[in-house]
Tab-separated table of C-alpha atoms in Angstrom:
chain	number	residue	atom	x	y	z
A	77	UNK	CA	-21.837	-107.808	-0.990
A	78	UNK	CA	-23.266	-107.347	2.187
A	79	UNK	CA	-22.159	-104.352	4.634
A	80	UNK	CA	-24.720	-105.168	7.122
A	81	UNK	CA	-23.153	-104.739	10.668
A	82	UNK	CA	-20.284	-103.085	9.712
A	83	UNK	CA	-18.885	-99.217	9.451
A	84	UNK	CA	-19.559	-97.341	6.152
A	85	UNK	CA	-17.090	-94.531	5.655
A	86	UNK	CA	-18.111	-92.264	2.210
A	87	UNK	CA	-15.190	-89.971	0.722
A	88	UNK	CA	-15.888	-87.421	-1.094
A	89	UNK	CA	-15.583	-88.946	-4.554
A	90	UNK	CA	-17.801	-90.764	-3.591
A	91	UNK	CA	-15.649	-94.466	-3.194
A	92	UNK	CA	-16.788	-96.241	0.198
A	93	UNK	CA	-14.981	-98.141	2.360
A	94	UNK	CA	-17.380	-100.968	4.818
A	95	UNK	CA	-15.414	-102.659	7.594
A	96	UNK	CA	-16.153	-104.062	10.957
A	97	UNK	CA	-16.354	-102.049	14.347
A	98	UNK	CA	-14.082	-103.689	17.210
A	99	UNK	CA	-15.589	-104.006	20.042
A	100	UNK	CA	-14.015	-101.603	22.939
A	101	UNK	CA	-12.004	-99.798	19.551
A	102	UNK	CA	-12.682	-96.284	18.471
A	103	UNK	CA	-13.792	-95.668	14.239
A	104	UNK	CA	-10.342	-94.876	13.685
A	105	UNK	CA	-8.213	-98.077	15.397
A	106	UNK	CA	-11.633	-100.268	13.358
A	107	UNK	CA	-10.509	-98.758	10.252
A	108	UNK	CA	-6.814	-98.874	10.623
A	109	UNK	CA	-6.728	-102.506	11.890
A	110	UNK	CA	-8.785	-103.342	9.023
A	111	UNK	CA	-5.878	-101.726	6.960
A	112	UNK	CA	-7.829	-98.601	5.961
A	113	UNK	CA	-5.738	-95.229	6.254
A	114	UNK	CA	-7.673	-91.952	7.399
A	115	UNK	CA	-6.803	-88.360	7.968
A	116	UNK	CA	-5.704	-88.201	11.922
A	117	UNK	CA	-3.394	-86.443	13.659
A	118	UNK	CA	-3.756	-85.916	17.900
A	119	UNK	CA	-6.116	-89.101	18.108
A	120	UNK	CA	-7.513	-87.731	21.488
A	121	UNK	CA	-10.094	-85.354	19.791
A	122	UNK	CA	-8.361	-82.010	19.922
A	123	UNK	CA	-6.969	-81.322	16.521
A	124	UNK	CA	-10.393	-82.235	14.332
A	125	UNK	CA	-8.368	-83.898	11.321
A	126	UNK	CA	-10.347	-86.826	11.792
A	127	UNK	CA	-13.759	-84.989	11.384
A	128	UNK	CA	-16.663	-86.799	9.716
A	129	UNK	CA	-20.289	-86.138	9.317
A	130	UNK	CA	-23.458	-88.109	9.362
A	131	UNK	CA	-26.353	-88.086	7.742
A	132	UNK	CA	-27.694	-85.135	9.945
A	133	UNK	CA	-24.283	-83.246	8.844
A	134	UNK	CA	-23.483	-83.609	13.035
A	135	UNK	CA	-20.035	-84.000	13.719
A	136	UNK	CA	-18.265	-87.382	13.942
A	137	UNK	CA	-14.486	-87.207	15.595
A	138	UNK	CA	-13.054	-90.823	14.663
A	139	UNK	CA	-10.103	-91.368	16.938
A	140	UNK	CA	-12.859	-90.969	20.020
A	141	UNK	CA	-16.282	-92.533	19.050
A	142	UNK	CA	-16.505	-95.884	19.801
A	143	UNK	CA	-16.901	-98.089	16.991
A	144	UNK	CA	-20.422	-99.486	16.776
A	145	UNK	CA	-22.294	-101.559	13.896
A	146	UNK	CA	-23.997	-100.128	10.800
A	147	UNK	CA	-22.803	-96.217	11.187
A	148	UNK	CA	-22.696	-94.421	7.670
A	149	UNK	CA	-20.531	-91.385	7.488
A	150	UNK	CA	-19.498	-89.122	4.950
A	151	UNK	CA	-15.468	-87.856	4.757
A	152	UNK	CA	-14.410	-84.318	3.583
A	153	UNK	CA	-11.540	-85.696	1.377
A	154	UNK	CA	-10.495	-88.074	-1.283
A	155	UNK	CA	-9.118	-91.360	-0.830
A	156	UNK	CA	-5.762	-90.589	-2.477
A	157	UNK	CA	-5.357	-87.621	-0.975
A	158	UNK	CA	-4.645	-89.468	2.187
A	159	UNK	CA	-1.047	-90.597	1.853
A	160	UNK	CA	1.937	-88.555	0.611
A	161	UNK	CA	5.328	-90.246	0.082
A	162	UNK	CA	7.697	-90.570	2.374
A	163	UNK	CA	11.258	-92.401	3.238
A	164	UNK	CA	11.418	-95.760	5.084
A	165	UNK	CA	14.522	-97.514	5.754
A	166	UNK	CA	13.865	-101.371	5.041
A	167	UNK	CA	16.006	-104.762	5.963
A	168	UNK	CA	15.264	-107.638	3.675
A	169	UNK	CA	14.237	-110.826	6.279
A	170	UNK	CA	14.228	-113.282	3.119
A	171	UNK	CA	14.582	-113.894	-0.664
A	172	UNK	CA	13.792	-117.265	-3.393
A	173	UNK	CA	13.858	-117.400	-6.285
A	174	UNK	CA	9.969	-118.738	-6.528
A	175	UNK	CA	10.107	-119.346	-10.680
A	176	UNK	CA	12.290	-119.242	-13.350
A	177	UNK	CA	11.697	-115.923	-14.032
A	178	UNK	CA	11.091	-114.441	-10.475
A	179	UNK	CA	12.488	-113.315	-7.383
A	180	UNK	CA	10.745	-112.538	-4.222
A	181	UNK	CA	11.533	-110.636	-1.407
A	182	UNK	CA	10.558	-109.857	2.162
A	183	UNK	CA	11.548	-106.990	4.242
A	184	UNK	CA	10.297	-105.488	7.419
A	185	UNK	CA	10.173	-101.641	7.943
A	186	UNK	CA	11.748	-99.496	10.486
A	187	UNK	CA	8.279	-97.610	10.353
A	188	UNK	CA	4.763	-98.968	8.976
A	189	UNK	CA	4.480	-97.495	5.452
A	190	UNK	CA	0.853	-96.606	4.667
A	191	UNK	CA	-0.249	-97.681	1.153
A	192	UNK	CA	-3.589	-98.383	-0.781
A	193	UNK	CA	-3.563	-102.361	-2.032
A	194	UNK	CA	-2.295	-102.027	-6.031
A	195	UNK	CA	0.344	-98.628	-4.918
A	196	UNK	CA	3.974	-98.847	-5.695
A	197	UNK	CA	7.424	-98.067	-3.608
A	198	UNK	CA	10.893	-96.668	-5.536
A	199	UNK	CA	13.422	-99.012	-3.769
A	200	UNK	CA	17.418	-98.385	-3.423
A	201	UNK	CA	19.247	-101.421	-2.853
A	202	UNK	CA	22.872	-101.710	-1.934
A	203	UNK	CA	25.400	-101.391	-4.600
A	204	UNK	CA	23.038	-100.358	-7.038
A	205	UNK	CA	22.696	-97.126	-8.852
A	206	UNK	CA	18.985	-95.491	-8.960
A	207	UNK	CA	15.649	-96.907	-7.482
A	208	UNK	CA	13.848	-99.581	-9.094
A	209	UNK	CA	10.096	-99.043	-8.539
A	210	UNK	CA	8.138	-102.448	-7.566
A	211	UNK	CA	3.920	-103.063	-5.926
A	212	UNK	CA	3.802	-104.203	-2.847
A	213	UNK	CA	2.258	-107.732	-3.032
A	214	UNK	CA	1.080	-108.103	0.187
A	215	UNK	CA	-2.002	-106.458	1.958
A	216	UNK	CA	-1.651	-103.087	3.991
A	217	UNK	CA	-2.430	-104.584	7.277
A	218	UNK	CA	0.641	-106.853	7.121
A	219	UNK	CA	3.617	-106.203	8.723
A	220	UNK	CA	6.219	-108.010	6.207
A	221	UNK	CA	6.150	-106.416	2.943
A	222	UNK	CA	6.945	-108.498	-0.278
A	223	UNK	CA	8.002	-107.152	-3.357
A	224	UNK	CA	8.190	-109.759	-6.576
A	225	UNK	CA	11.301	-108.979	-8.837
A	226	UNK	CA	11.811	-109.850	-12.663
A	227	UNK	CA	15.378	-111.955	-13.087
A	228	UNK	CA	16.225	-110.287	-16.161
A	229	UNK	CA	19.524	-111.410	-17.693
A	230	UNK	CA	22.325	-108.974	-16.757
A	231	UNK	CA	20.431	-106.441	-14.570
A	232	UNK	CA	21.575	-104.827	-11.774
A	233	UNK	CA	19.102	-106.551	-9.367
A	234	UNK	CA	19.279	-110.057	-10.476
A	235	UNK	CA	23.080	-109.719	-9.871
A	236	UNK	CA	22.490	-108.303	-6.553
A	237	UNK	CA	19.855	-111.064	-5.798
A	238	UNK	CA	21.618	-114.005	-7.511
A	239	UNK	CA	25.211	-113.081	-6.277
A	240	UNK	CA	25.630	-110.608	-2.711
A	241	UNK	CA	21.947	-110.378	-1.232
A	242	UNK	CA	22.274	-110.830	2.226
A	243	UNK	CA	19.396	-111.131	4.970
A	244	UNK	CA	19.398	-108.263	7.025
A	245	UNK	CA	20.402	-105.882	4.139
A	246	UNK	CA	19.651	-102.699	4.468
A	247	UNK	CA	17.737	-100.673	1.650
A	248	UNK	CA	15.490	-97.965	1.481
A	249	UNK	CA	12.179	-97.129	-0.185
A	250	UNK	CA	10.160	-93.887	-0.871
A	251	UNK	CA	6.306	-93.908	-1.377
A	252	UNK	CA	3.975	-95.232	-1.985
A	253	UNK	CA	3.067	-93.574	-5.170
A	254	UNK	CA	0.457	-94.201	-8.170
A	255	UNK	CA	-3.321	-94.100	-8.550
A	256	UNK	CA	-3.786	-97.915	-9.718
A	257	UNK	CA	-5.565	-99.107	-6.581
A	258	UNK	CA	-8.107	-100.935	-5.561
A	259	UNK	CA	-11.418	-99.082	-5.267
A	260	UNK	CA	-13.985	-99.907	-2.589
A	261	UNK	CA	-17.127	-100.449	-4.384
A	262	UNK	CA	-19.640	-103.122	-4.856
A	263	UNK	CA	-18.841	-104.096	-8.284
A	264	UNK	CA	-17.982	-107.073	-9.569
A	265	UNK	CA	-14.179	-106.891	-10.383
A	266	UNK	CA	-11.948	-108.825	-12.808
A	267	UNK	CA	-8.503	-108.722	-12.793
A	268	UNK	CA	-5.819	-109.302	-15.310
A	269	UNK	CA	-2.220	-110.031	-14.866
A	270	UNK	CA	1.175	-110.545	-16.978
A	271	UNK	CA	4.194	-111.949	-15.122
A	272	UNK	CA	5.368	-109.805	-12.514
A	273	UNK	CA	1.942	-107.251	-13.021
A	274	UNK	CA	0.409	-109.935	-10.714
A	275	UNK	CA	1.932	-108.307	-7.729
A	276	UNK	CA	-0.210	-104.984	-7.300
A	277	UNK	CA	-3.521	-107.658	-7.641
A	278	UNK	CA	-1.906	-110.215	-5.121
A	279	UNK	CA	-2.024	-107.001	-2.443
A	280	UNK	CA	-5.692	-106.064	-3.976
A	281	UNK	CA	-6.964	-109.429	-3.538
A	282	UNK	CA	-5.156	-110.033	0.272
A	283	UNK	CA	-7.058	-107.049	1.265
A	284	UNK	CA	-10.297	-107.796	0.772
A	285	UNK	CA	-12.591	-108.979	3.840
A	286	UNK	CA	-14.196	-112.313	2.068
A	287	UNK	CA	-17.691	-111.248	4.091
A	288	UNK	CA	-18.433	-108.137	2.047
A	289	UNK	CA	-16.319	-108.559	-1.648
A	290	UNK	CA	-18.272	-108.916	-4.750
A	291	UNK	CA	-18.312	-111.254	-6.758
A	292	UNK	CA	-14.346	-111.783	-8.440
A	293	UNK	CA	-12.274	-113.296	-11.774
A	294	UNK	CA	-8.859	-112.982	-12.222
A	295	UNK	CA	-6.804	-113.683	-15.016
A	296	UNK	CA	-3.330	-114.226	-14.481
A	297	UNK	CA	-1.080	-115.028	-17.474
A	298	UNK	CA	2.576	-116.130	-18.002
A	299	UNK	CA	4.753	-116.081	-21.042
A	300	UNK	CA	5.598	-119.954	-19.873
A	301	UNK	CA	4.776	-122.182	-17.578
A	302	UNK	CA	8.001	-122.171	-16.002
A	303	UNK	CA	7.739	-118.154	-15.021
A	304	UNK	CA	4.620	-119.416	-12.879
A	305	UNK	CA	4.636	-118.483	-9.574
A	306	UNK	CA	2.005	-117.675	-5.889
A	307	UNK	CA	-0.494	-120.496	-7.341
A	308	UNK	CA	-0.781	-121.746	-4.056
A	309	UNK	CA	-1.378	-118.351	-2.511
A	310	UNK	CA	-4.028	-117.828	-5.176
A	311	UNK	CA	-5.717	-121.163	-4.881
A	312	UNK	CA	-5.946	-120.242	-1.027
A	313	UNK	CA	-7.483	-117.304	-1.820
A	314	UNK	CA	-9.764	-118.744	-4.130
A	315	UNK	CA	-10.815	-120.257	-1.198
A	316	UNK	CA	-11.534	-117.405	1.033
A	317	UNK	CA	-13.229	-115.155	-1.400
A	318	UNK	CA	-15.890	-115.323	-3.997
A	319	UNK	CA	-12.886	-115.606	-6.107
A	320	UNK	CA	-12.317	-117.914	-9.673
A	321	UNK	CA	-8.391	-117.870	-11.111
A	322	UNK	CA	-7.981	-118.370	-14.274
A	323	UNK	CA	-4.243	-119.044	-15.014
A	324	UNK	CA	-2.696	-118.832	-18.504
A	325	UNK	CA	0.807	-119.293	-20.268
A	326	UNK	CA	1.208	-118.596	-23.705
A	327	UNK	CA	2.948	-122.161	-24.004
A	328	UNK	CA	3.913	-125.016	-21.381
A	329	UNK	CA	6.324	-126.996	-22.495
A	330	UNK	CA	6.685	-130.786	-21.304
A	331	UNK	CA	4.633	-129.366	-18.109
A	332	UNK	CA	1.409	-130.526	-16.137
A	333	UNK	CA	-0.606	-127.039	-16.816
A	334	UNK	CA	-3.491	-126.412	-14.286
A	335	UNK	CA	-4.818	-123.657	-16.924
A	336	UNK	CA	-5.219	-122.706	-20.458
A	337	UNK	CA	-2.713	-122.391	-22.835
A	338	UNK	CA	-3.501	-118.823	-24.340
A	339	UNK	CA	-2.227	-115.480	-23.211
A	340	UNK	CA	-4.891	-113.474	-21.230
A	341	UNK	CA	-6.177	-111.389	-23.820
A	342	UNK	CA	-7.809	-114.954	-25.089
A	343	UNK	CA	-8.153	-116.120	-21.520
A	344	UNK	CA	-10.928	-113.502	-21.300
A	345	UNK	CA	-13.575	-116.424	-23.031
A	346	UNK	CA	-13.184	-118.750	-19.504
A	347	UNK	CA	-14.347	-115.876	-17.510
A	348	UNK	CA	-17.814	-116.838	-15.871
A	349	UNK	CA	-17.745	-115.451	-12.423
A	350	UNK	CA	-18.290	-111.835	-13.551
A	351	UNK	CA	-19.547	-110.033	-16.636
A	352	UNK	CA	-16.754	-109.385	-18.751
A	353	UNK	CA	-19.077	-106.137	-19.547
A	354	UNK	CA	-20.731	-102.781	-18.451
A	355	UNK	CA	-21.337	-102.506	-14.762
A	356	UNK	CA	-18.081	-104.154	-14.202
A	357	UNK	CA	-14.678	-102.880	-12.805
A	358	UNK	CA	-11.492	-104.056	-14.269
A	359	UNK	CA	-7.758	-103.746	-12.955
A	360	UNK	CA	-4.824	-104.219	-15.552
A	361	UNK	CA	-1.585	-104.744	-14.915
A	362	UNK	CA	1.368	-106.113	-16.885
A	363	UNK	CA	3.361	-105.323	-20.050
A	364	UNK	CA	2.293	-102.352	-21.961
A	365	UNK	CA	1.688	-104.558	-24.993
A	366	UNK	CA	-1.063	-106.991	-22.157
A	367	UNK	CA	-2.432	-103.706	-20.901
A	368	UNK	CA	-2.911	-101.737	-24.092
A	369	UNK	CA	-4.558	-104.740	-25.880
A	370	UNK	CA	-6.793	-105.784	-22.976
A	371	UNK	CA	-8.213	-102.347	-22.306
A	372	UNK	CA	-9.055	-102.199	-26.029
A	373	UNK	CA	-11.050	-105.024	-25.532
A	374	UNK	CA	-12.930	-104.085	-22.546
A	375	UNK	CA	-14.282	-100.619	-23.752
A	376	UNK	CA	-15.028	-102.832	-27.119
A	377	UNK	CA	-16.849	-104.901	-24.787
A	378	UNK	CA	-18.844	-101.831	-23.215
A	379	UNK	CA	-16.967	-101.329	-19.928
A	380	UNK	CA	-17.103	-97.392	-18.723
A	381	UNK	CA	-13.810	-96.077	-19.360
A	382	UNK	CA	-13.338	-95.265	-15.695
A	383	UNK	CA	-14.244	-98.518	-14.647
A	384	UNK	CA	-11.203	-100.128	-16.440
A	385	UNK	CA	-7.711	-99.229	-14.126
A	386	UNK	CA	-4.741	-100.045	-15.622
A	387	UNK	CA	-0.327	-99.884	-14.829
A	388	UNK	CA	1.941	-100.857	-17.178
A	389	UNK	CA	4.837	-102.795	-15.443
A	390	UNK	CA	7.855	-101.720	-17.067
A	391	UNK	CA	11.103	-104.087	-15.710
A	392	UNK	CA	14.232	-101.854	-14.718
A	393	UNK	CA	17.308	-103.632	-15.289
């Protein structure tokens, strides 16, 4: 990783954000077209929620300092602390079926909805009773969001999807919530994945800026071939970033199978980009069953315990 050139932004936990100053841009409008939320209010210099410091503990106001290379300063707040939830009123612009197994669906936003790659959204569709809660899987900075549904058999939203889903229907969604994120660091980071889990690590890995991420693995593991879905969009951005996908299905069937046939507990043994060890950071996400076994096996490997982030993706019928 390499942050030469670019801003370094410190919060006060200490996680650290690098990104590129636009030339003619203030800190703030860098950061936010980089997809970076920050404390701001006024944006003309008045109301000091943007205040940083520097090195010399001098004053920094972010929505009027021009962006310039290699500036280091230090934030008086917490990442998450940034965003609290609030209500968005969404219209779907498409939905596929893009497996056996899986829905996706894009929507567009009446207003931009601020979220940290890996966060999740409660959604209310129409006709159905309760939110369901869903990741994004698409990266902050984009406009259409995309949210990757289970079919399960009989539930509410595979009805809605398979029967009366409509373009242009409206919805609504409250967030983002949750603390499973993706942390700005220089570690090397391996990510694993079960079915639908794959979403929050989609949005993790679309986010990153391929001249400053560390080295990268992720596993990404189906029940079957057939649930397989987004290979292309993670081949392309095995292309991008310092990036190896591993895929996995527990079996295949009669099916040409670009990975192993293991689930991703056992998938762990192809890992080679990054040490499947201490000094690593590792997101989980997937059935409680995936993520409970695989963090086992990390700590028994000799990750930190806060270096191993986990969610559970429980499917809401």
């Amino acid at each position: 990783m390499d942050p030469s050139g670019q801003i370094r932004l410190v919060f006060s936990d200490g996680e650290t954000l690098h990104f590129p100053p636009i030339g003619g841009e203030t800190i703030l409008a860098s950061a936010e077209r980089a997809g970076h939320a920050l404390a701001s209010n006024c944006r003309a210099g008045t109301c000091r929620t943007c205040l940083a410091r520097d090195d010399k503990e001098e004053e920094v106001l972010l929505c009027i300092t021009p962006a310039v290379a290699d500036i280091s300063l230090n934030l008086p707040y917490r990442r998450t602390d940034l965003i609290s939830p609030s209500l968005r009123r969404a219209k779907i612009n498409s939905f596929s079926r893009v497996s056996r197994s899986v829905w996706e669906v894009r929507y567009r936003l009446q207003f931009p909805l601020p979220f940290l790659p890996g966060q999740y959204v409660e959604a209310i569709f129409p006709g159905i009773d309760g939110a369901r809660r869903f990741s994004m899987a698409n990266a902050p900075s984009q406009t259409e969001q995309v949210l990757h549904v289970r079919d399960l058999p009989g539930g509410a939203m595979s009805d809605y999807l398979g029967t009366r889903a409509r373009p242009e229907d409206p919805f609504t969604v409250r967030g983002p919530y949750g603390v499973f994120y993706l942390r700005s660091t220089a570690k090397p980071k391996l990510f694993v994945s079960g079915g639908t889990g794959l979403a929050p690590i989609v949005s993790m890995l679309s986010s990153m800026d391929p001249g400053s991420a560390p080295p990268l693995s992720a596993v990404v593991g189906f029940a079957h071939a057939d649930d397989a879905y987004s290979l292309d969009q993670l081949r392309a951005l095995s292309k991008k970033l310092p990036l190896e996908v591993i895929l996995a299905a527990d079996s295949v069937g009669g099916n040409r199978w670009p990975g192993v046939v293991a689930n991703p507990l056992a998938a762990l043994r192809e890992v080679t980009r990054v040490p499947v060890g201490c000094g690593t950071e590792a997101y989980l996400c997937g059935p409680p069953g995936m993520v409970a076994a695989a963090r086992k096996e990390l700590l028994a490997r000799g990750f930190d315990a806060a270096d191993v982030l986990n969610e559970e993706f429980v499917h809401s019928a």
